[in-house]
Amino acid sequence: AQSVTQLGSHVSVSEGALVLLRCNYSSSVPPYLFWYVQYPNQGLQLLLKYTSAATLVKGINGFEAEFKKSETSFHLTKPSAHMSDAAEYFCAVTSNSGGYQKVTFGTGTKLQVIP
Amino acid sequence: DAGITQSPRYKITETGRQVTLMCHQTWSHSYMFWYRQDLGHGLRLIYYSAAADITDKGEVPDGYVVSRSKTENFPLTLESATRSQTSVYFCASRNRGPGELFFGEGSRLTVL
């Protein structure tokens, strides 16, 4: 079984401040982890993914995430928030159990950027 | 245009009516998925398909029917819509393996 927990359904940061969105996962086998972003009235787009290579993963728009097996975490960070980062962010997990057929999503974190 | 398209984008229907949401992808991806998005629940998998004529249930399949006669199409049917099926529905596709999911823009369904 696999699951994802995103702490904080809403996060507010000031423009230029650090963005930290938390994600903890549970998986009985080595996981593959993803962060997706959703802008209003749009589908989800991939920000970055961890597929067992480097533990620090860099994505688009200056975001990065670090896989920490000991903490079962995959937190998303960005050093300096921009107004255009306001969106909803989803962490997701899949695994080889069942041939990657199922991707489980967290409940999402809505990021507000305050000017 | 290449990509994944959903139709209709918006639909209002009444309880008990049949509704079909369409999904079409041009990449020849093996896998296709239907998710519903509800406040507080994130995305929940309804059904998925590994190839033409192969479908399987996800987390919340009750009240929904799918088919996949062609690789590129994966329609989702609500045979008798209920108010609890008011939601935003997303279709997604990907190739085999732990790769990126590509999402459509969503279909917002309201059941009165």
PDB file of N, CA and C in Angstrom, chain A residues 1 5 15 17 22 24 26 34 36 39 45 47 52-53 71 76 84 103-104 106:
ATOM      1  N   ALA A   1       0.849  -1.193   0.000  1.00  0.00           N
ATOM      2  CA  ALA A   1       0.000   0.000   0.000  1.00  0.00           C
ATOM      3  C   ALA A   1       0.885   1.244   0.000  1.00  0.00           C
ATOM      4  N   THR A   5       0.970  12.158   2.520  1.00  0.00           N
ATOM      5  CA  THR A   5       0.388  13.144   3.419  1.00  0.00           C
ATOM      6  C   THR A   5       1.038  14.490   3.161  1.00  0.00           C
ATOM      7  N   GLU A  15       6.167  37.541  -1.017  1.00  0.00           N
ATOM      8  CA  GLU A  15       6.966  37.521  -2.239  1.00  0.00           C
ATOM      9  C   GLU A  15       8.435  37.671  -1.854  1.00  0.00           C
ATOM     10  N   ALA A  17      10.145  35.399  -0.212  1.00  0.00           N
ATOM     11  CA  ALA A  17      10.436  34.515   0.920  1.00  0.00           C
ATOM     12  C   ALA A  17      10.587  33.077   0.464  1.00  0.00           C
ATOM     13  N   ARG A  22       5.339  20.686   2.478  1.00  0.00           N
ATOM     14  CA  ARG A  22       5.745  19.407   3.072  1.00  0.00           C
ATOM     15  C   ARG A  22       4.980  18.222   2.497  1.00  0.00           C
ATOM     16  N   ASN A  24       5.025  13.866   3.103  1.00  0.00           N
ATOM     17  CA  ASN A  24       5.522  12.603   3.642  1.00  0.00           C
ATOM     18  C   ASN A  24       4.808  11.458   2.953  1.00  0.00           C
ATOM     19  N   SER A  26       4.294   7.048   2.329  1.00  0.00           N
ATOM     20  CA  SER A  26       4.368   5.704   2.873  1.00  0.00           C
ATOM     21  C   SER A  26       4.338   4.733   1.706  1.00  0.00           C
ATOM     22  N   PHE A  34       6.613  12.465  -6.984  1.00  0.00           N
ATOM     23  CA  PHE A  34       6.368  13.552  -7.922  1.00  0.00           C
ATOM     24  C   PHE A  34       5.775  14.749  -7.185  1.00  0.00           C
ATOM     25  N   TYR A  36       3.375  17.925  -8.545  1.00  0.00           N
ATOM     26  CA  TYR A  36       2.635  18.539  -9.641  1.00  0.00           C
ATOM     27  C   TYR A  36       2.096  19.890  -9.169  1.00  0.00           C
ATOM     28  N   TYR A  39      -2.675  25.246 -11.756  1.00  0.00           N
ATOM     29  CA  TYR A  39      -3.143  26.628 -11.796  1.00  0.00           C
ATOM     30  C   TYR A  39      -4.659  26.618 -11.960  1.00  0.00           C
ATOM     31  N   GLN A  45       0.348  19.856 -13.868  1.00  0.00           N
ATOM     32  CA  GLN A  45       1.579  19.809 -14.656  1.00  0.00           C
ATOM     33  C   GLN A  45       2.713  19.342 -13.760  1.00  0.00           C
ATOM     34  N   LEU A  47       6.087  19.274 -11.915  1.00  0.00           N
ATOM     35  CA  LEU A  47       7.153  20.178 -11.485  1.00  0.00           C
ATOM     36  C   LEU A  47       8.487  19.452 -11.457  1.00  0.00           C
ATOM     37  N   SER A  52      14.839   7.558  -8.093  1.00  0.00           N
ATOM     38  CA  SER A  52      15.918   6.784  -7.465  1.00  0.00           C
ATOM     39  C   SER A  52      17.308   7.147  -7.948  1.00  0.00           C
ATOM     40  N   ALA A  53      17.463   8.215  -8.676  1.00  0.00           N
ATOM     41  CA  ALA A  53      18.807   8.676  -9.061  1.00  0.00           C
ATOM     42  C   ALA A  53      19.309   9.622  -7.951  1.00  0.00           C
ATOM     43  N   GLU A  71      13.425   9.920   6.756  1.00  0.00           N
ATOM     44  CA  GLU A  71      12.287  10.704   7.236  1.00  0.00           C
ATOM     45  C   GLU A  71      11.032  10.448   6.406  1.00  0.00           C
ATOM     46  N   LEU A  76       9.031  20.091  -0.885  1.00  0.00           N
ATOM     47  CA  LEU A  76       9.265  20.972  -2.037  1.00  0.00           C
ATOM     48  C   LEU A  76       9.708  22.341  -1.542  1.00  0.00           C
ATOM     49  N   SER A  84       3.801  34.547  -9.399  1.00  0.00           N
ATOM     50  CA  SER A  84       3.315  33.531 -10.340  1.00  0.00           C
ATOM     51  C   SER A  84       3.339  32.115  -9.753  1.00  0.00           C
ATOM     52  N   VAL A 103      -1.063   5.720  -9.218  1.00  0.00           N
ATOM     53  CA  VAL A 103      -0.394   6.894  -8.662  1.00  0.00           C
ATOM     54  C   VAL A 103      -1.319   7.453  -7.594  1.00  0.00           C
ATOM     55  N   THR A 104      -0.804   7.601  -6.394  1.00  0.00           N
ATOM     56  CA  THR A 104      -1.604   8.120  -5.285  1.00  0.00           C
ATOM     57  C   THR A 104      -1.205   9.556  -5.006  1.00  0.00           C
ATOM     58  N   GLY A 106      -1.567  13.266  -2.853  1.00  0.00           N
ATOM     59  CA  GLY A 106      -1.934  13.918  -1.603  1.00  0.00           C
ATOM     60  C   GLY A 106      -3.133  14.821  -1.819  1.00  0.00           C
TER      61      GLY A 106
END
